Tab-separated table of C-alpha atoms in Angstrom:
chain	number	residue	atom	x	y	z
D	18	UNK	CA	-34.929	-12.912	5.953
D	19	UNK	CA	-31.864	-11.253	4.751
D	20	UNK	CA	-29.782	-13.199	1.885
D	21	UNK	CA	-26.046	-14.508	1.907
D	22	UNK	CA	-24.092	-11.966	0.312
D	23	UNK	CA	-21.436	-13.115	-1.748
D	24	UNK	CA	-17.973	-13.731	-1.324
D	25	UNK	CA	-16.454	-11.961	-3.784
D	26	UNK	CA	-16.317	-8.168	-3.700
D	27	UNK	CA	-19.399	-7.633	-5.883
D	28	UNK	CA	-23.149	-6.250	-5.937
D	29	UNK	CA	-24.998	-6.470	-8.777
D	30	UNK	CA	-28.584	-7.392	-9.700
D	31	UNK	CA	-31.164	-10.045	-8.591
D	32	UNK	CA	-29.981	-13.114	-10.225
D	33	UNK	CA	-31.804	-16.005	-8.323
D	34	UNK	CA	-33.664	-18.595	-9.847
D	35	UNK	CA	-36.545	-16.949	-11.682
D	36	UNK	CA	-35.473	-13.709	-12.111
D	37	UNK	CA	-34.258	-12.098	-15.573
D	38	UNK	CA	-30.614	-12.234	-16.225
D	39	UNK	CA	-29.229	-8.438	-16.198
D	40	UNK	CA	-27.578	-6.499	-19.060
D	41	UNK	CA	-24.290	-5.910	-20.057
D	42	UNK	CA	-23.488	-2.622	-17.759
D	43	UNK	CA	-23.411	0.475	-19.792
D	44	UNK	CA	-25.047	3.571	-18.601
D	45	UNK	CA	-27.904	1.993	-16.528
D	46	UNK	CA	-30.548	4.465	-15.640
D	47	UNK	CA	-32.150	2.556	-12.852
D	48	UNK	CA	-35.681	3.184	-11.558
D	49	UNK	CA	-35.136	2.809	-7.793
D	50	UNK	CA	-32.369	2.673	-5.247
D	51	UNK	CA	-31.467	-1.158	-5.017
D	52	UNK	CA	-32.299	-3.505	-1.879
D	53	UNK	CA	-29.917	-3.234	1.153
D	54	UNK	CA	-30.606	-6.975	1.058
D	55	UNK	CA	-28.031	-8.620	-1.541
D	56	UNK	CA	-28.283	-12.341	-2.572
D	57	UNK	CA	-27.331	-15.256	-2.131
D	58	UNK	CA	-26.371	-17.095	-4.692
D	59	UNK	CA	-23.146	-15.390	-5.925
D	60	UNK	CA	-19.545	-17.194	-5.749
D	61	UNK	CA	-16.759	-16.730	-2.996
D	62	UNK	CA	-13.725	-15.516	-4.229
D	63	UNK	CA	-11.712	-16.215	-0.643
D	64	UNK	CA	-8.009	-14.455	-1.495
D	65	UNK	CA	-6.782	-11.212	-2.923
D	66	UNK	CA	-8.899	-8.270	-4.553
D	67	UNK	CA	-11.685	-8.001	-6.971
D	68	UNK	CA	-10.830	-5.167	-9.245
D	69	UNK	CA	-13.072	-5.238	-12.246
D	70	UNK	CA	-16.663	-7.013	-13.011
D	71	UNK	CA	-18.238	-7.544	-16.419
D	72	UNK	CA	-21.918	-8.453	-17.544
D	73	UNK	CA	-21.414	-10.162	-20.959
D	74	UNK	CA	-24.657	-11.962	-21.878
D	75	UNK	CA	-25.487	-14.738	-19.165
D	76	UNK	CA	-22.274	-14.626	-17.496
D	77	UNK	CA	-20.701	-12.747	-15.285
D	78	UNK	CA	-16.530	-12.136	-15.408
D	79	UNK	CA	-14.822	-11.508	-12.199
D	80	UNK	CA	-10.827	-10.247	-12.349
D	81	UNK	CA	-8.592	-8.763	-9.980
D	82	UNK	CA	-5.433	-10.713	-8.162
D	83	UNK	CA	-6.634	-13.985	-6.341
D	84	UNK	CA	-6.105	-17.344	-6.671
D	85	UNK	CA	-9.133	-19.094	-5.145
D	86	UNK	CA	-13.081	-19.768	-5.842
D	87	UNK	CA	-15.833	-21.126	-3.774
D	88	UNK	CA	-19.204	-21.508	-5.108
D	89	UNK	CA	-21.639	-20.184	-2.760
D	90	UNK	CA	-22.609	-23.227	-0.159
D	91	UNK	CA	-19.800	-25.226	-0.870
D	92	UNK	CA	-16.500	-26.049	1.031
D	93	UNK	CA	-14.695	-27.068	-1.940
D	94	UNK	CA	-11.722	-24.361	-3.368
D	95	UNK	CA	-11.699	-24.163	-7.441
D	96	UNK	CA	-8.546	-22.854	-8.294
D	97	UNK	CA	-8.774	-19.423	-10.459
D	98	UNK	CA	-5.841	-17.414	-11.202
D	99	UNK	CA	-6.788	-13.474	-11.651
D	100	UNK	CA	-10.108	-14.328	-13.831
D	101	UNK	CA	-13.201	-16.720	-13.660
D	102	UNK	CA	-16.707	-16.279	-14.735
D	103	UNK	CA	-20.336	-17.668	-13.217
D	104	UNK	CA	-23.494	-18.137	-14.415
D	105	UNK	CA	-25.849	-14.553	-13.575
D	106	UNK	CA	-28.374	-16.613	-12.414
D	107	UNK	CA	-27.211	-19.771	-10.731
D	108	UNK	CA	-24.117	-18.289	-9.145
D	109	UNK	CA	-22.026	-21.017	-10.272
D	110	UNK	CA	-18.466	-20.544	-11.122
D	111	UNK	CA	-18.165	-21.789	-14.813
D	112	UNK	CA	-16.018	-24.835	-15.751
D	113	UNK	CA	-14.805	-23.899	-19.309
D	114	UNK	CA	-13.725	-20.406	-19.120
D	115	UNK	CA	-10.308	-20.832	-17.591
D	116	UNK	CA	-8.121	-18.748	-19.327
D	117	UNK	CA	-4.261	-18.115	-17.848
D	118	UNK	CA	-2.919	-14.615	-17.445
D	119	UNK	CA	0.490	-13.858	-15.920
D	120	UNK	CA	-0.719	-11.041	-13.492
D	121	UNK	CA	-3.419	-8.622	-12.145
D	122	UNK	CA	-6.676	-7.926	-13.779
D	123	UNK	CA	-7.385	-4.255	-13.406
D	124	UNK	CA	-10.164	-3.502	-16.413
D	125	UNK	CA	-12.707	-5.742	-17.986
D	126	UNK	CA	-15.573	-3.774	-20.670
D	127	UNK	CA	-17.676	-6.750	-22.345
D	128	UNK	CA	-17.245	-7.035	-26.202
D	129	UNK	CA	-19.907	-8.023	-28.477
D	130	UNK	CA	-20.287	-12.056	-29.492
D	131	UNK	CA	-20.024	-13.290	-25.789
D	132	UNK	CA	-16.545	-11.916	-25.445
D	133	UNK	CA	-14.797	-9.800	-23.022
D	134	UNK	CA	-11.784	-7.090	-22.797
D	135	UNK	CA	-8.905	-7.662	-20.828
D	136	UNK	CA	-6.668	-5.344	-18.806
D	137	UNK	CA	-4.020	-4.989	-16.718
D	138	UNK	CA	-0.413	-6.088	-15.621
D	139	UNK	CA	0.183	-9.249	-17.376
D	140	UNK	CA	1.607	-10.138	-21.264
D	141	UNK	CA	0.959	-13.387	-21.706
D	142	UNK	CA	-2.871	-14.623	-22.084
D	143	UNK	CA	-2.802	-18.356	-22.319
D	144	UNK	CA	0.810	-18.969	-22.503
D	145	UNK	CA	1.069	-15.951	-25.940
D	146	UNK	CA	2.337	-12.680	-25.302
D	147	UNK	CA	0.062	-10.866	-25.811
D	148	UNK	CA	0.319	-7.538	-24.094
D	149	UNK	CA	-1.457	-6.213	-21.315
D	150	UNK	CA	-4.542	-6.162	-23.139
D	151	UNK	CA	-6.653	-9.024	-24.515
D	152	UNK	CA	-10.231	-9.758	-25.842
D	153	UNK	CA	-11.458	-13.232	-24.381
D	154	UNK	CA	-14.006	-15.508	-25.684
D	155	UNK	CA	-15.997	-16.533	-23.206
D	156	UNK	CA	-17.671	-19.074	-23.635
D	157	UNK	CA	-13.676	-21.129	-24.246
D	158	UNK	CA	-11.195	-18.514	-22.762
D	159	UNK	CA	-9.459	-18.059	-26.089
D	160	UNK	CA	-8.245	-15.376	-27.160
D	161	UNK	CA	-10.060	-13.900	-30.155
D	162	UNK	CA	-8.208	-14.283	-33.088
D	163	UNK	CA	-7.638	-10.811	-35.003
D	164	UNK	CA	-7.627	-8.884	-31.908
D	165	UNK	CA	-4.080	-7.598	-31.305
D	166	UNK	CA	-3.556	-4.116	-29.829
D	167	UNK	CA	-0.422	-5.046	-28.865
D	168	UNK	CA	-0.460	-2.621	-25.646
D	169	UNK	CA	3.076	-2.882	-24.535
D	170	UNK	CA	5.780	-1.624	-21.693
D	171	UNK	CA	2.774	-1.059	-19.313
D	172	UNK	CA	-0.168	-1.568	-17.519
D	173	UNK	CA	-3.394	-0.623	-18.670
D	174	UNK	CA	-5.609	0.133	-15.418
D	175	UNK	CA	-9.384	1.294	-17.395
D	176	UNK	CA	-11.414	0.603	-20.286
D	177	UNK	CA	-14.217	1.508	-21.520
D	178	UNK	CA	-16.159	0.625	-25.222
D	179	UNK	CA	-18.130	2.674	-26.767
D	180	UNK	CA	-19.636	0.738	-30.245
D	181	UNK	CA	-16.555	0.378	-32.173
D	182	UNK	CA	-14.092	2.395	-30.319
D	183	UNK	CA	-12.470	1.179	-26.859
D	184	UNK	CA	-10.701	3.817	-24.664
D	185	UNK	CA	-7.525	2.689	-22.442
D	186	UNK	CA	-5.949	4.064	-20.113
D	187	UNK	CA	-2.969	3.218	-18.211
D	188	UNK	CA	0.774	3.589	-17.629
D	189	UNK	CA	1.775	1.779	-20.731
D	190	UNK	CA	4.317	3.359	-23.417
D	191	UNK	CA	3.791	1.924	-26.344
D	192	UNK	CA	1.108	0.829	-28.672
D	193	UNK	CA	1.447	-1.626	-31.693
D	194	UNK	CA	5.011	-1.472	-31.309
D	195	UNK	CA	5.656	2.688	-31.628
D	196	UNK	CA	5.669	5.109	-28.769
D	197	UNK	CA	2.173	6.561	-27.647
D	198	UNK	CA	0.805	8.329	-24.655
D	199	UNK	CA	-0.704	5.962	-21.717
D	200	UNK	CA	-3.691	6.955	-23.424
D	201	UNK	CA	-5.348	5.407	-26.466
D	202	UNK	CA	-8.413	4.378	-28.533
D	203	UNK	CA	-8.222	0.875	-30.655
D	204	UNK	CA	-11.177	-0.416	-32.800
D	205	UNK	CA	-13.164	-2.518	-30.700
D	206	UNK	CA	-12.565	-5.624	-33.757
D	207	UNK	CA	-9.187	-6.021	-34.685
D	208	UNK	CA	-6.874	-3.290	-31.701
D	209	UNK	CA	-5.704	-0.945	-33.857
D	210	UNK	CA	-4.988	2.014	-33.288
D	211	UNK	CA	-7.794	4.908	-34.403
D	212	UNK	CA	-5.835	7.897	-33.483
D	213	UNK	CA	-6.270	9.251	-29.985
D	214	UNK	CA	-2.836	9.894	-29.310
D	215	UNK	CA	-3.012	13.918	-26.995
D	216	UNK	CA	0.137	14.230	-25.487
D	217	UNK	CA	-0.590	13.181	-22.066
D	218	UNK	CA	2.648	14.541	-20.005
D	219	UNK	CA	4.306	15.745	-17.019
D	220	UNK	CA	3.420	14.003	-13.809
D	221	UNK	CA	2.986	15.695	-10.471
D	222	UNK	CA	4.463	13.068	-8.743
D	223	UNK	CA	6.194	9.209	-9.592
D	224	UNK	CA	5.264	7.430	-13.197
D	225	UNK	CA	3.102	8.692	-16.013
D	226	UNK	CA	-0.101	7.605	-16.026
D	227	UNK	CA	-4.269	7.514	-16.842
D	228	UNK	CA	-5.420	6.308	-13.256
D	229	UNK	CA	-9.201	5.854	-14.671
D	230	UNK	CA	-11.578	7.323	-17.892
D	231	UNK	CA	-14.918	7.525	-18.536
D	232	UNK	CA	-16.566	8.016	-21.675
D	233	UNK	CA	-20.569	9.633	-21.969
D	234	UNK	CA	-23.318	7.429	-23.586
D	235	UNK	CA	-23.041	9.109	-26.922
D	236	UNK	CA	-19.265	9.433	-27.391
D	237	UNK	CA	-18.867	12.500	-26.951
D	238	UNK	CA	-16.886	12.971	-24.064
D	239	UNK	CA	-13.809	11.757	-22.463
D	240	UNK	CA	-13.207	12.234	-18.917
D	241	UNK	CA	-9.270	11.179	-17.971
D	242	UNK	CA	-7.746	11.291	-14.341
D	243	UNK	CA	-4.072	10.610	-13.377
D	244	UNK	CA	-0.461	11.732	-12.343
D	245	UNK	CA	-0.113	14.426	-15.530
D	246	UNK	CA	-0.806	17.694	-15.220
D	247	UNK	CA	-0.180	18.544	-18.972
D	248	UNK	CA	-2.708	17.124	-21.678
D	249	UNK	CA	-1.985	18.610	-25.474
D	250	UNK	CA	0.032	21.168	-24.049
D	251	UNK	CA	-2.367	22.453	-21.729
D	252	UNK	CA	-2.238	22.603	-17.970
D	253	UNK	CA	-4.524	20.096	-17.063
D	254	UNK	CA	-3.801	18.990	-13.250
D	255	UNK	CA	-5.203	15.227	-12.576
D	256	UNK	CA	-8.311	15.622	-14.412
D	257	UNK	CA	-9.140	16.154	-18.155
D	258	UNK	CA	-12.018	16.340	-20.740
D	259	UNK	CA	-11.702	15.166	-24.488
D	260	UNK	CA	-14.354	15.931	-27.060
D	261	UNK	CA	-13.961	12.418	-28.951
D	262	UNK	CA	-16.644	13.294	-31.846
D	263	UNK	CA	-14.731	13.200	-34.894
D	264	UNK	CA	-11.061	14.171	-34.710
D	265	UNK	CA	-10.414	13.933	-30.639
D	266	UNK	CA	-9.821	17.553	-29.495
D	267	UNK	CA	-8.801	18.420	-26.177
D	268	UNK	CA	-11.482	20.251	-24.534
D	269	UNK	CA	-11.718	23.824	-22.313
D	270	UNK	CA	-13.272	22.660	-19.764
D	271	UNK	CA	-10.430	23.004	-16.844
D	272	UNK	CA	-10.087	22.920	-12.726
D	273	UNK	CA	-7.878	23.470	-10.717
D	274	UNK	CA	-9.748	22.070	-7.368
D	275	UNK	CA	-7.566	19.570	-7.645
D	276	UNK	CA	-4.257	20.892	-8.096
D	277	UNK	CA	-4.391	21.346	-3.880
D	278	UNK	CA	-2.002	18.510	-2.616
D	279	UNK	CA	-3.799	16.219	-0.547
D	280	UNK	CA	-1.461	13.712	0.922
D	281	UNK	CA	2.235	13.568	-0.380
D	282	UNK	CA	1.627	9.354	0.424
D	283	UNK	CA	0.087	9.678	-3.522
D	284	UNK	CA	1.336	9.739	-6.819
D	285	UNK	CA	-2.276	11.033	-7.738
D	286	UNK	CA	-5.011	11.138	-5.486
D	287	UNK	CA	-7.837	11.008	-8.053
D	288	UNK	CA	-9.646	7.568	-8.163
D	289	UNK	CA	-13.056	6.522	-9.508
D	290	UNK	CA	-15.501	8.939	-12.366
D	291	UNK	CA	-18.767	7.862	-13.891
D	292	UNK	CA	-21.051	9.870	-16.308
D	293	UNK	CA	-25.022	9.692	-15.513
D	294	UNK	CA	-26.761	7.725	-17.949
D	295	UNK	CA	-27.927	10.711	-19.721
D	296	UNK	CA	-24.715	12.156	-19.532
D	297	UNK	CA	-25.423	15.345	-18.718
D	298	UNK	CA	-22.939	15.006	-15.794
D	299	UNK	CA	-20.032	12.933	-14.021
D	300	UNK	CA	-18.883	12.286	-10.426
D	301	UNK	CA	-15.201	12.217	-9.328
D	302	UNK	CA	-14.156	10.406	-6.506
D	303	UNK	CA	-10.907	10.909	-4.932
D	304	UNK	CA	-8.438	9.742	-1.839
D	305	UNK	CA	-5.976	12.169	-0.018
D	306	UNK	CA	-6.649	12.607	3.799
D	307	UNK	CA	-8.558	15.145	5.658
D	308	UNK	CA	-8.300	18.731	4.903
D	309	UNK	CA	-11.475	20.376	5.214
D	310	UNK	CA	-13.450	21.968	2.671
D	311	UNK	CA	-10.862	24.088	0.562
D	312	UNK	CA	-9.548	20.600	-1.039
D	313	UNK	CA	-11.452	17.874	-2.760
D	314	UNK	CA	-9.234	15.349	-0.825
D	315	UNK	CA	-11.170	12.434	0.156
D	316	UNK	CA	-14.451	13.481	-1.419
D	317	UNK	CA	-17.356	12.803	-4.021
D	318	UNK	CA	-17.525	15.821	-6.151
D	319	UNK	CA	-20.532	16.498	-9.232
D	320	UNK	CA	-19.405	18.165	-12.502
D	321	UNK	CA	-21.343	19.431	-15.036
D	322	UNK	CA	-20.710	18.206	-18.418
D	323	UNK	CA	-21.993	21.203	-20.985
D	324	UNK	CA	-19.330	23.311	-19.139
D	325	UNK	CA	-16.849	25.100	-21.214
D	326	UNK	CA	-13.540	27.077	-20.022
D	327	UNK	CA	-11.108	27.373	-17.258
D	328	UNK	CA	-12.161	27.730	-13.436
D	329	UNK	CA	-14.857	25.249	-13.078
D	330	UNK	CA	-15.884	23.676	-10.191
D	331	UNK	CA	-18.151	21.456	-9.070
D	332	UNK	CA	-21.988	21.684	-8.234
D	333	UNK	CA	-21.826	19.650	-4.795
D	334	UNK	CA	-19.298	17.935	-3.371
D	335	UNK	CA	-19.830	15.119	-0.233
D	336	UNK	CA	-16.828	14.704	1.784
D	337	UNK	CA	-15.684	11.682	4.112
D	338	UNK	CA	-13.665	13.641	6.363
D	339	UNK	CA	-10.479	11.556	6.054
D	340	UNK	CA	-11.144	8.176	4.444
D	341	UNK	CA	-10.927	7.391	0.904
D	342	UNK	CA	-13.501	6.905	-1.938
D	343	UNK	CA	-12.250	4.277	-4.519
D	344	UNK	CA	-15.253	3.595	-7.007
D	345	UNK	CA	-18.404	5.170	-8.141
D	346	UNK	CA	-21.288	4.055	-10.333
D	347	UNK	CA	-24.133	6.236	-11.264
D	348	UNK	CA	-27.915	5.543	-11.727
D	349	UNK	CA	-29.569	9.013	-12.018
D	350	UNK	CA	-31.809	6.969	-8.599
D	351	UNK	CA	-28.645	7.546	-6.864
D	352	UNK	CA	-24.594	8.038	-6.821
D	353	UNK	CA	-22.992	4.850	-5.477
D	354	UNK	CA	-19.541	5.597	-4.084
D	355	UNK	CA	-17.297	2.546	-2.442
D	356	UNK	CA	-13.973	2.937	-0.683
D	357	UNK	CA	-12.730	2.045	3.299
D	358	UNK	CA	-14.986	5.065	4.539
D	359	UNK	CA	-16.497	5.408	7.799
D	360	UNK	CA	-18.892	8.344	6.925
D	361	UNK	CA	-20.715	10.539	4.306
D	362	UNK	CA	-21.751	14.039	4.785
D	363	UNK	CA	-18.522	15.316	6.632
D	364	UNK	CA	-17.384	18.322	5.829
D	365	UNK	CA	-15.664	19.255	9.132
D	366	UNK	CA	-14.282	15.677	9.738
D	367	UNK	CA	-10.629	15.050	10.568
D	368	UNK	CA	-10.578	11.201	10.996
D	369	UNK	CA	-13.556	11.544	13.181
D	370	UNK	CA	-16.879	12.456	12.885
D	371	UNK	CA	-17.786	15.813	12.276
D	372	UNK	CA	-21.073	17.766	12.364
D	373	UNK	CA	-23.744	16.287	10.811
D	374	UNK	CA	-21.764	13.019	9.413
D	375	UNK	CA	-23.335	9.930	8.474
D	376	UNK	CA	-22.185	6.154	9.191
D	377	UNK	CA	-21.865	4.483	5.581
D	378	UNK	CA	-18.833	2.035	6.437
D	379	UNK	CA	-17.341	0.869	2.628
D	380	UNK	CA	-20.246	1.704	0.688
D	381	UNK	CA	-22.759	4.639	-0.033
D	382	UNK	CA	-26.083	6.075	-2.046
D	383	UNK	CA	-25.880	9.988	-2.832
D	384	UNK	CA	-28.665	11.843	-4.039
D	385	UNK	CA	-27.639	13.231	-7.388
D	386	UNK	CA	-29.435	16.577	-7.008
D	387	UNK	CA	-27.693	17.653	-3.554
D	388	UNK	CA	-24.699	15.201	-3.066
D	389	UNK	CA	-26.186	14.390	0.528
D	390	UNK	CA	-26.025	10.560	1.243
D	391	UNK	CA	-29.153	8.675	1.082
D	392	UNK	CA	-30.641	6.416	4.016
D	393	UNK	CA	-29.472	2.715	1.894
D	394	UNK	CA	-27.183	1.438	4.617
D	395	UNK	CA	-26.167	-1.970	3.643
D	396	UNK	CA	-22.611	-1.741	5.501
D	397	UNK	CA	-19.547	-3.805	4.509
D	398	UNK	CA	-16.195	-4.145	6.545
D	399	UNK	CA	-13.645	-2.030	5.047
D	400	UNK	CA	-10.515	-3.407	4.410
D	401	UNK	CA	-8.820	-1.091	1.568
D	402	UNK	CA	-12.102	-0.876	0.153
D	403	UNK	CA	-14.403	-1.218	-2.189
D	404	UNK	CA	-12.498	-1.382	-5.975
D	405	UNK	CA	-15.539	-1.907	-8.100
D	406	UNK	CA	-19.262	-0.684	-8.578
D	407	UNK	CA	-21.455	-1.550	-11.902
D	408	UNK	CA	-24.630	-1.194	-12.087
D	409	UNK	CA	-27.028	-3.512	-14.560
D	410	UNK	CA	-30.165	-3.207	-15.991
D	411	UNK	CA	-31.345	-5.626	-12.105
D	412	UNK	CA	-29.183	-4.384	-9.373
D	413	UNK	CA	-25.185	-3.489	-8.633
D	414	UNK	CA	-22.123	-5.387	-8.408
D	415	UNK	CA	-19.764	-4.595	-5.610
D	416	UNK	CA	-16.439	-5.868	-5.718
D	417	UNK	CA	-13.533	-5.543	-3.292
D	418	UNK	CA	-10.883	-6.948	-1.172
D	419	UNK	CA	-12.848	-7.501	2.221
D	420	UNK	CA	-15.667	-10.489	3.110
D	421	UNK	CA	-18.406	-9.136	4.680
D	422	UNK	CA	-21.622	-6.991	3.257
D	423	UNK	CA	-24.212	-6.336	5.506
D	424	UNK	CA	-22.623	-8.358	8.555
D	425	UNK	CA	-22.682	-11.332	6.134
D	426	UNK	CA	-19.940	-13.568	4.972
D	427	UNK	CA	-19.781	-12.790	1.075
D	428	UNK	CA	-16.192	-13.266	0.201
D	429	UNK	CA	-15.184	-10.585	-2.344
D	430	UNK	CA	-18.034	-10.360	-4.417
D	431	UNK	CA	-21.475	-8.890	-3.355
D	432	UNK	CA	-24.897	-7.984	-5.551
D	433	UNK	CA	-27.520	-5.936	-4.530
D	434	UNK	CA	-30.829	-6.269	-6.496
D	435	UNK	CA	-32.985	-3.579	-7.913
D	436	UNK	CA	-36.202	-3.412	-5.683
């Protein structure tokens, strides 16, 4: 008997009675491919988007641009503005963490001590301004006292910790009150700022800005994507790696597959990039509407992270054939990509099906060896998509701005357990 999905745009791990609680996300090698079948205990969000899940200890934070909460089985509407947190393994939306932020949630990375990081549009956390990035206690909703990055005349859209160092990214200007690139490191304890500040410049098109990062297990590697196509100096066109060991050094490693213009409709077409849990690689997912195989428009594309130099491209690449890819979370089991796609596998595509595509409405599995889409099917209505995968230690959260995951009602929020 299939389960409920949720109704928030999630998928994440088995967290019904009984079963273990999962880990904070952070590199999950999984052992299997996780259950079409999601559960049914998770909460509803019933408005807006989810754009960001974190796993911090027994809870799990949900954050995007909504306004209302159902727990799972219940009519009754709990009013959450942006952010709210349930239990992992009861589902239930949790009464004490209430904390008030003047706009969208794009980022959430969880901290150490049962807190969590804080992204996005707003400045004011709790009535103090803040900036638009905050660390959160969450067991109260406080903000932690000593934490003050002070992240200012911005947005910051992704985050991502690695021990004591937390990468942002963003369209924000300044950082503890001086001018800095949209791009930054803090310390993970009090904000400041430990000196990742590559000129990040020139935008192909509208404002300047780091669209999403990803950083490898050992903090090593820096993986940027955005509207610049200058980093240190360098023509760098959307996508950029940083060597972060020691002083942060902009690396060779160059492309220019995506320097091809897509649609004009974007100021940057790249979206979603996740390293494999051994890092050895990452996967770039991007919109941009159909234009065959010379262009990464629209695609899932494998790079290879011992690379070095100019020219590189990528080892497979799996494209929709028109629709866009928003998110991606790898395993090393599989590559999970989520967007408002109608196929996998279609090459020849032009907002139809082409030879040899795949149905995979809203959400996919890739196998990471080839980049062809694996039989998991679960299916979810597509709306603009799905914004968020993470993957724990049980299972993967899916979050995103439509209701239904495998012809379920699950409000935003959906969670797929390991099998």
């Amino acid at each position: 008997m299939r389960r409920r999905v949720l109704s928030v745009a999630i998928a994440t791990a088995a967290v019904t009675a009984g079963a273990a609680v999962p880990a904070a996300q952070a590199d999950i090698a999984q052992s299997a491919v996780v259950s079409q079948n999601p559960v049914n205990t998770t909460p509803n969000v019933t408005d807006g988007t989810v754009r960001a899940i974190a796993v911090v200890g027994s809870k799990v934070v949900v954050a995007g641009n909504f306004d209302h909460v159902k727990n799972a089985g219940s009519s009754t509407t709990i009013a959450r503005h942006n952010i709210f947190a349930f239990d992992a393994k009861t589902g239930k939306v949790d009464t004490k963490f209430v904390p008030k932020v003047d706009g969208t949630v794009y980022a959430l990375q969880p901290g150490t001590s049962s807190t969590v990081y804080v992204g996005g549009s707003f400045t004011n956390t709790n009535g103090v301004g803040l900036g638009s990035l905050t660390r959160l206690s969450v067991t109260t909703g406080k903000a932690v006292s000593g934490f003050n990055a002070r992240v200012g005349h911005g947005l910051v859209f992704t985050m991502v910790r690695r021990g004591s160092h937390l990468y942002i990214g963003g369209e924000f200007t300044k950082l503890a009150g001086k001018a800095h690139s949209p791009l930054a490191r803090v310390d993970a304890t009090t904000g400041k700022d430990t000196g990742l500040n590559l000129s990040v410049t020139t935008p192909r098109s509208g404002a300047l800005k780091v669209y999403r990062l990803a950083v490898d297990p050992a903090d090593k590697h820096l993986v940027i994507d955005g509207t610049f196509t200058q980093v240190a100096g360098k023509r760098r066109y959307q996508i950029a790696m940083i060597n972060t060991s020691g002083t942060p050094t902009l690396s060779s490693w160059a492309t220019e597959r995506y320097a091809t213009p897509c649609s004009s409709s974007f100021d940057t077409y790249m979206r979603g990039i996740d390293f494999a849990p051994d890092g050895s690689y990452f996967v770039v997912v991007t919109t941009g509407a159909p234009h065959g195989t010379t262009q990464l428009c629209d695609s899932a594309a494998r790079w290879e992270t011992n690379k070095t130099g100019a020219g590189q491209n990528p080892t497979w690449v799996n494209w929709t054939g028109g629709d866009t890819l928003l998110s991606v979370s790898v395993t090393g089991k599989a590559v999970y990509v989520g967007g408002h796609q109608r196929w996998m596998d279609n090459p020849q595509g032009h907002d139809s099906a082409g030879p040899g595509a795949v149905s995979r409405p809203g959400i996919a599995a890739l196998n990471p060896t080839g980049g062809k889409a694996l039989s998991w099917n679960p299916t979810r209505t597509r709306g603009h998509g799905v914004e968020t995968l993470v993957a724990t230690s049980s299972g993967l959260y899916v979050g995103s701005d439509t209701d239904e995951l495998g012809h379920e009602y699950h409000g935003r929020i959906g969670e797929f357990p390991l099998s």
